Amino acid sequence: MRDIAKGQDMPKSALTGSRIREHRLMRGIKQADLARSIGISASYLNLIEHNRRRIGGKTLRALSEVLKIDASTLTQGAERAVVTELQDAAASDSEVAVELDQIDDLVARFPGWAAKITAQHRRLRALEQTMGGLNDRLTHDPVLSEKMHEVLSTVSAIRSTASILVGTPDLGTDWQARFHSNIDTESRRLAESSASMASHLDRLSRRDTGRATPLEAVFAAFDGRGHHLAELEEGADPAELADKLPVLDSAEARSLARRYFETYRADARAMPLAEFEAAAQDAHLDPAALAGQFGVPLEAVFRRLASLPRSATLPDIGLVTCDASGALLVRKSPSGLALPWFGAGCPLWPLFAALSSPGVPLRRVVETEDGAQFVAMALAHPSGPLRFDRPPVYHATMLLVAQDDQSHTNTLPVGSSCRVCTRDDCDARREPTVLGRGQSQGLLTTGGNRS
């Protein structure tokens, strides 16, 4: 009874067990027969199918082989990301009450609608960022500021002249002619200034169509390929690849993508795919050993491991990079940990701790709220050449390797972001969760680290 109660207290994994049960029934396999074929008890499989026990990598792979289905189809990685985004969408409009406790059911029963909602939410957030960028541009763009000043000055001059004409009916003919001439001149100037400002705004609007920022477009390009770019593996030109990808819908996005693609191609040349895959297996994915073998920096090995194509022999691998401000520059979400599309990540990630000790590699086993465990390896490194006349600029890169054996005890509890994290006792929390569980709603205080 104690074990069952403990299982009920575990975070609900709403889809993995349900999908196992669904595919078993579709194939007409009895629960006892399936359990026997993979070497577990029927009662334990029953708990898995009813989402009351987590399932490790070895058991999951065994089930996928018997059910003749890809293991990734049974996992909850993609759905976890959708659930996280739906939770964030719920937070964006606090005036509308939603059933937060039924989000898992929505994703399970109506995956198409769930994907549609998250896509629309993503688009709304992108538009909000675009509007914010345009507002900043209106405020700080010197061209717009000058043209707006011209328009307002001209309008004031026309109004002043017109007021004199209306308020002084006994003006002589010569003065009236002068004032009419002034109004005509200022009106022409107003038309020219307005047309020039409209032309400038039109150029800005054409430049700002598409995604919120060029970086988001680059994110989408990598996500759409699973972070494995076969063209660059074969030696394609980064500029040509950037020019032909529709998601890179602006000159700025294509320019930024070329830089990322050039880094990818350089990594591929230094660590050829077939040779690196074999070495990674032999080294048990040890980045330090691989860095020494190929004579490359540790962060390059992080990137290369994250770019490997999905394989049944490889664990799920994620990657995230930030600059010294903590802004996310690269993001590849592993199954079980949805990295945020917008805003900041979890302050407890080793990614940010690495920034305080540049050049010192960190390794921690982190655990999500759902119990997924990852080996997180992070390093802060210079983002460009070191110079004597200016301070170095650092980036931090973190590799996340999913663990089949989730039995580590000395783990670091982490989340996706504070907005969708329900851990009640967290000194790193900077805002209350939108999920309304426990005491996390009241962590915005004026003292200590709880800010």
XYZ file of C-alpha atoms in Angstrom:
451
model
C 0.000 0.000 0.000
C 2.851 2.374 0.776
C 4.339 1.825 -2.714
C 1.029 2.526 -4.399
C 0.533 5.692 -2.389
C 4.013 6.775 -3.279
C 3.226 6.217 -6.953
C 0.105 8.350 -6.700
C 2.157 11.215 -5.308
C 4.494 11.153 -8.271
C 4.028 13.787 -10.973
C 1.553 12.548 -13.530
C 3.087 11.297 -16.783
C -0.164 11.496 -18.634
C 0.758 10.072 -22.001
C 3.580 7.530 -21.976
C 1.746 4.814 -20.053
C -1.524 5.536 -21.846
C 0.167 5.188 -25.214
C 1.785 1.910 -24.213
C -1.630 0.585 -23.258
C -3.177 1.907 -26.473
C -0.599 0.247 -28.737
C -0.774 -3.001 -26.743
C -4.541 -3.161 -27.187
C -4.258 -2.276 -30.882
C -2.024 -5.321 -31.351
C -4.230 -7.601 -29.247
C -1.472 -8.404 -26.749
C -2.473 -9.347 -23.215
C -0.932 -7.324 -20.408
C 0.519 -10.422 -18.743
C 2.082 -11.614 -22.027
C 3.698 -8.239 -22.712
C 5.057 -8.022 -19.167
C 6.500 -11.522 -19.408
C 8.181 -10.785 -22.743
C 10.160 -7.857 -21.319
C 10.888 -9.418 -17.937
C 8.680 -7.410 -15.567
C 5.617 -8.332 -13.544
C 2.103 -7.760 -14.868
C 1.270 -5.655 -11.819
C 4.237 -3.367 -12.518
C 3.210 -2.979 -16.170
C -0.305 -2.183 -14.991
C 1.065 0.662 -12.857
C 3.067 1.938 -15.856
C 0.040 1.851 -18.149
C -1.995 3.796 -15.596
C 0.765 6.423 -15.308
C 1.597 5.538 -11.726
C 5.167 4.452 -12.361
C 7.869 6.133 -14.413
C 9.465 4.087 -17.146
C 13.221 3.950 -17.695
C 15.052 3.848 -20.993
C 15.824 0.101 -21.041
C 12.254 -0.893 -20.264
C 10.937 1.622 -22.766
C 13.189 0.281 -25.512
C 12.163 -3.283 -24.728
C 8.491 -2.318 -24.948
C 9.044 -0.498 -28.226
C 10.728 -3.585 -29.717
C 7.888 -5.896 -28.698
C 5.225 -3.428 -29.849
C 7.218 -2.776 -33.050
C 7.099 0.982 -32.696
C 9.716 3.702 -32.348
C 10.448 4.457 -28.694
C 10.102 8.188 -29.359
C 6.450 7.612 -30.285
C 5.802 6.358 -26.764
C 7.688 9.071 -24.902
C 6.189 12.231 -23.554
C 8.893 14.644 -24.745
C 6.941 16.484 -27.436
C 3.782 16.506 -25.327
C 5.689 17.889 -22.337
C 6.781 20.816 -24.463
C 3.188 21.377 -25.623
C 1.912 21.199 -22.040
C 4.501 23.757 -20.931
C 3.543 26.114 -23.749
C -0.157 25.736 -22.949
C 0.575 26.609 -19.333
C 2.427 29.706 -20.499
C -0.491 30.579 -22.784
C -2.836 30.349 -19.805
C -0.643 32.811 -17.938
C -0.779 35.390 -20.725
C -4.436 36.215 -20.005
C -5.203 36.100 -16.296
C -8.756 37.394 -16.835
C -9.864 34.175 -18.525
C -10.114 31.162 -16.225
C -8.849 27.887 -17.708
C -8.777 24.326 -16.407
C -5.049 24.011 -15.714
C -5.455 20.570 -14.168
C -6.876 19.225 -17.445
C -4.145 20.383 -19.824
C -2.663 16.870 -19.976
C -6.051 15.512 -21.024
C -6.387 18.186 -23.711
C -3.010 17.244 -25.189
C -3.805 13.535 -25.021
C -7.316 13.711 -26.499
C -6.969 16.622 -28.923
C -3.302 16.895 -29.989
C -4.232 18.852 -33.114
C -6.101 21.534 -31.166
C -3.322 21.674 -28.582
C -0.744 22.235 -31.320
C -2.975 24.896 -32.901
C -3.334 26.772 -29.606
C 0.396 26.703 -28.904
C 1.175 27.863 -32.450
C -1.228 30.783 -32.082
C 0.183 31.646 -28.674
C 3.683 31.583 -30.119
C 2.546 33.866 -32.927
C 0.910 36.293 -30.485
C 4.070 36.441 -28.402
C 6.069 37.037 -31.570
C 3.761 39.881 -32.582
C 4.037 41.396 -29.105
C 7.814 41.335 -29.399
C 7.602 42.850 -32.876
C 5.379 45.658 -31.565
C 7.807 46.223 -28.718
C 10.664 46.420 -31.186
C 8.771 48.876 -33.379
C 7.912 50.964 -30.329
C 11.593 51.098 -29.375
C 12.424 52.040 -32.925
C 9.829 54.820 -32.953
C 11.307 56.104 -29.704
C 14.978 55.884 -30.623
C 15.145 55.948 -34.436
C 16.843 59.297 -35.296
C 15.315 59.351 -38.793
C 11.787 58.928 -37.478
C 12.444 61.443 -34.700
C 13.632 64.047 -37.203
C 10.713 63.467 -39.572
C 8.184 63.566 -36.727
C 9.695 66.873 -35.573
C 9.347 68.226 -39.121
C 5.695 67.181 -39.309
C 4.790 68.680 -35.930
C 6.665 71.926 -36.638
C 4.956 72.312 -40.004
C 1.511 71.611 -38.565
C 2.135 74.216 -35.850
C 3.167 76.809 -38.455
C 0.071 76.154 -40.580
C -2.214 76.359 -37.569
C -0.620 79.602 -36.385
C -0.989 81.231 -39.810
C -4.563 80.047 -40.198
C -5.444 81.409 -36.734
C -4.176 84.863 -37.743
C -6.262 84.832 -40.898
C -9.405 83.754 -39.047
C -8.875 86.090 -36.100
C -8.039 89.195 -38.155
C -10.785 89.685 -40.759
C -9.675 93.231 -41.656
C -6.196 92.246 -42.882
C -5.091 94.042 -45.988
C -4.955 92.267 -49.312
C -1.153 92.142 -49.373
C -0.938 90.529 -45.905
C -3.636 88.015 -46.777
C -1.692 87.033 -49.887
C 1.461 86.563 -47.823
C -0.323 84.375 -45.270
C -1.971 82.286 -48.022
C 1.441 81.835 -49.624
C 2.883 80.728 -46.263
C 0.095 78.170 -45.795
C 0.691 76.836 -49.315
C 4.448 76.491 -48.711
C 4.036 74.827 -45.309
C 1.350 72.494 -46.681
C 3.713 71.308 -49.424
C 6.436 70.781 -46.813
C 3.969 68.819 -44.653
C 3.058 66.588 -47.578
C 6.715 65.914 -48.371
C 7.595 65.162 -44.717
C 4.582 62.888 -44.321
C 5.387 60.991 -47.517
C 9.018 60.582 -46.440
C 8.002 59.292 -43.001
C 5.466 56.892 -44.536
C 8.159 55.576 -46.884
C 10.528 55.014 -43.955
C 7.826 53.194 -41.968
C 7.031 51.064 -45.008
C 10.653 49.975 -45.252
C 10.632 49.106 -41.554
C 7.422 47.091 -41.867
C 8.807 45.084 -44.796
C 11.947 44.375 -42.796
C 10.013 43.326 -39.691
C 7.552 40.892 -41.237
C 7.694 37.253 -40.119
C 9.000 36.183 -36.741
C 9.570 38.411 -33.785
C 13.345 38.518 -34.132
C 15.926 37.134 -36.555
C 17.188 34.878 -33.759
C 13.748 33.263 -33.412
C 13.785 32.535 -37.141
C 17.193 30.860 -36.762
C 15.806 28.823 -33.815
C 12.963 27.669 -36.057
C 15.380 26.686 -38.829
C 17.362 24.443 -36.472
C 14.265 23.029 -34.753
C 12.734 22.164 -38.106
C 15.762 20.005 -38.960
C 16.196 18.424 -35.530
C 19.439 20.421 -35.233
C 21.041 18.111 -37.817
C 21.768 19.912 -41.095
C 22.574 17.221 -43.655
C 23.491 19.787 -46.314
C 26.266 21.228 -44.176
C 27.470 17.734 -43.266
C 28.047 17.237 -46.996
C 29.913 20.533 -47.366
C 27.153 22.831 -48.638
C 27.745 26.580 -48.582
C 26.187 28.143 -45.429
C 25.092 31.256 -47.344
C 23.301 29.194 -49.999
C 21.504 27.120 -47.354
C 20.414 30.257 -45.476
C 19.078 31.802 -48.695
C 16.902 28.810 -49.583
C 15.213 28.177 -46.198
C 11.742 29.837 -46.222
C 11.692 30.252 -42.439
C 14.575 32.732 -42.717
C 12.241 35.419 -44.051
C 14.357 38.542 -43.608
C 17.829 39.727 -44.573
C 18.763 39.983 -40.889
C 17.653 36.381 -40.187
C 19.602 35.052 -43.164
C 22.700 36.991 -42.131
C 22.503 35.639 -38.575
C 21.816 32.116 -39.831
C 24.955 32.200 -41.973
C 27.047 32.750 -38.841
C 25.432 29.792 -37.057
C 25.687 27.627 -40.189
C 29.365 28.486 -40.604
C 29.998 27.348 -37.021
C 28.080 24.133 -37.730
C 30.118 23.444 -40.873
C 33.384 24.123 -39.048
C 32.367 21.632 -36.329
C 31.430 19.054 -38.984
C 34.785 19.443 -40.713
C 36.735 19.136 -37.465
C 34.625 16.167 -36.308
C 33.377 14.224 -39.384
C 30.019 12.584 -38.706
C 30.828 8.882 -39.109
C 34.123 9.146 -37.265
C 32.626 11.253 -34.491
C 29.607 8.967 -33.986
C 31.883 5.965 -33.523
C 34.191 7.879 -31.187
C 31.235 9.166 -29.155
C 29.997 5.605 -28.606
C 33.461 4.398 -27.611
C 33.928 7.335 -25.211
C 30.442 6.863 -23.714
C 29.614 10.462 -24.737
C 32.414 11.908 -22.599
C 32.905 15.428 -24.033
C 36.329 15.895 -22.427
C 37.662 12.690 -23.984
C 36.227 13.648 -27.377
C 37.693 17.158 -27.162
C 41.129 15.666 -26.564
C 40.744 13.097 -29.331
C 39.706 15.621 -31.999
C 41.733 18.568 -30.700
C 38.757 20.926 -30.435
C 37.305 23.090 -27.631
C 34.877 21.493 -25.210
C 31.985 23.718 -26.322
C 32.483 22.512 -29.915
C 32.000 18.922 -28.725
C 28.810 20.014 -26.916
C 27.466 21.440 -30.176
C 28.518 18.400 -32.189
C 26.880 15.925 -29.809
C 23.634 17.910 -29.986
C 23.759 17.841 -33.793
C 23.938 14.039 -34.081
C 20.919 12.484 -35.812
C 18.485 10.636 -33.570
C 19.438 7.016 -33.003
C 18.208 4.117 -30.909
C 21.745 3.766 -29.568
C 21.961 7.374 -28.365
C 20.181 8.978 -25.405
C 18.155 12.104 -25.952
C 20.482 15.117 -26.041
C 19.631 18.781 -25.517
C 21.653 21.959 -25.828
C 21.273 25.546 -24.661
C 23.599 28.530 -25.030
C 23.322 31.979 -23.480
C 25.296 35.199 -23.490
C 26.557 36.979 -20.380
C 23.151 38.615 -19.867
C 21.466 35.204 -19.657
C 19.611 35.614 -22.971
C 19.162 32.270 -24.728
C 20.984 32.095 -28.063
C 20.650 28.387 -28.930
C 17.966 26.062 -27.680
C 17.417 22.357 -28.373
C 14.902 20.831 -25.961
C 15.438 17.244 -24.871
C 12.439 15.027 -24.125
C 11.219 15.787 -20.634
C 12.511 19.364 -20.357
C 10.813 22.028 -22.459
C 13.163 24.981 -22.846
C 11.231 28.267 -23.028
C 10.620 29.921 -26.382
C 10.383 33.348 -24.798
C 11.764 34.900 -21.639
C 14.346 33.557 -19.233
C 15.087 29.988 -18.240
C 15.420 28.406 -14.811
C 18.001 30.363 -12.739
C 19.268 27.080 -11.269
C 20.524 25.695 -14.567
C 24.291 25.015 -14.421
C 24.388 27.076 -17.624
C 24.184 30.265 -15.573
C 26.445 29.050 -12.776
C 29.172 28.505 -15.372
C 29.214 32.231 -16.153
C 30.607 32.927 -12.678
C 33.644 30.683 -13.353
C 34.702 31.103 -16.998
C 36.764 28.237 -18.342
C 35.796 25.857 -15.522
C 33.580 22.962 -16.739
C 30.664 22.022 -14.489
C 28.790 18.733 -14.295
C 25.587 18.123 -12.327
C 22.730 15.650 -12.491
C 19.558 17.722 -12.743
C 16.008 16.522 -12.201
C 12.773 18.025 -13.517
C 9.451 18.164 -11.703
C 8.327 15.081 -13.630
C 11.333 13.111 -12.414
C 13.315 13.126 -15.674
C 17.040 13.205 -14.978
C 19.808 14.630 -17.147
C 23.549 14.944 -16.837
C 24.079 18.672 -17.372
C 27.559 19.742 -18.457
C 28.194 23.486 -18.759
C 31.094 25.736 -19.648
C 31.551 29.505 -20.034
C 33.892 30.335 -22.902
C 34.982 33.413 -24.896
C 32.620 34.111 -27.800
C 35.357 35.633 -29.922
C 39.092 36.313 -30.017
C 40.722 37.601 -26.844
C 42.197 41.096 -27.096
C 44.307 43.298 -24.842
C 42.335 46.481 -25.521
C 38.889 45.257 -24.478
C 37.339 42.851 -21.951
C 36.413 39.351 -23.133
C 32.816 38.557 -24.037
C 31.653 35.198 -22.693
C 28.962 32.780 -23.725
C 27.910 29.716 -21.725
C 26.945 26.396 -23.294
C 25.181 23.518 -21.540
C 24.761 19.968 -22.810
C 21.887 17.873 -21.432
C 22.136 14.074 -21.712
C 19.051 12.071 -20.690
C 19.626 9.279 -18.182
C 18.142 5.818 -18.671
C 18.824 4.867 -15.062
C 17.004 7.612 -13.174
C 18.216 6.482 -9.758
C 20.572 9.344 -8.937
C 19.880 10.751 -5.480
C 22.113 13.829 -5.291
C 20.280 15.742 -8.007
C 19.719 19.448 -8.622
C 15.988 20.250 -8.929
C 15.404 22.455 -11.982
C 12.514 23.534 -14.148
C 11.780 25.184 -17.462
C 11.073 28.670 -16.116
C 9.544 30.161 -12.983
C 6.234 30.839 -14.745
C 5.445 27.158 -15.212
C 7.389 25.641 -12.299
C 5.426 24.519 -9.239
C 8.278 23.802 -6.845
C 7.082 25.403 -3.629
C 10.409 25.906 -1.851
C 12.823 27.558 -4.273
C 15.057 30.451 -3.275
C 15.735 31.199 -6.948
C 12.096 31.937 -7.806
C 11.693 35.411 -9.296
C 7.936 35.344 -9.962
C 4.990 33.227 -8.806
C 3.975 30.267 -10.895
C 0.899 30.596 -13.092
C -0.187 27.086 -12.109
C -1.357 28.084 -8.650
C -0.017 25.121 -6.694
C 1.146 25.231 -3.096
C 2.899 28.272 -1.688
C 4.633 29.337 -4.895
C 2.014 32.038 -5.385
C 3.384 33.884 -2.382
C 7.095 33.894 -3.097
C 7.280 37.462 -4.328
C 8.685 39.064 -1.183
C 10.845 42.025 -0.412
C 13.653 40.221 1.354
C 16.268 37.589 0.680
C 16.694 35.934 -2.687
C 13.021 35.339 -3.290
C 12.349 38.063 -5.796
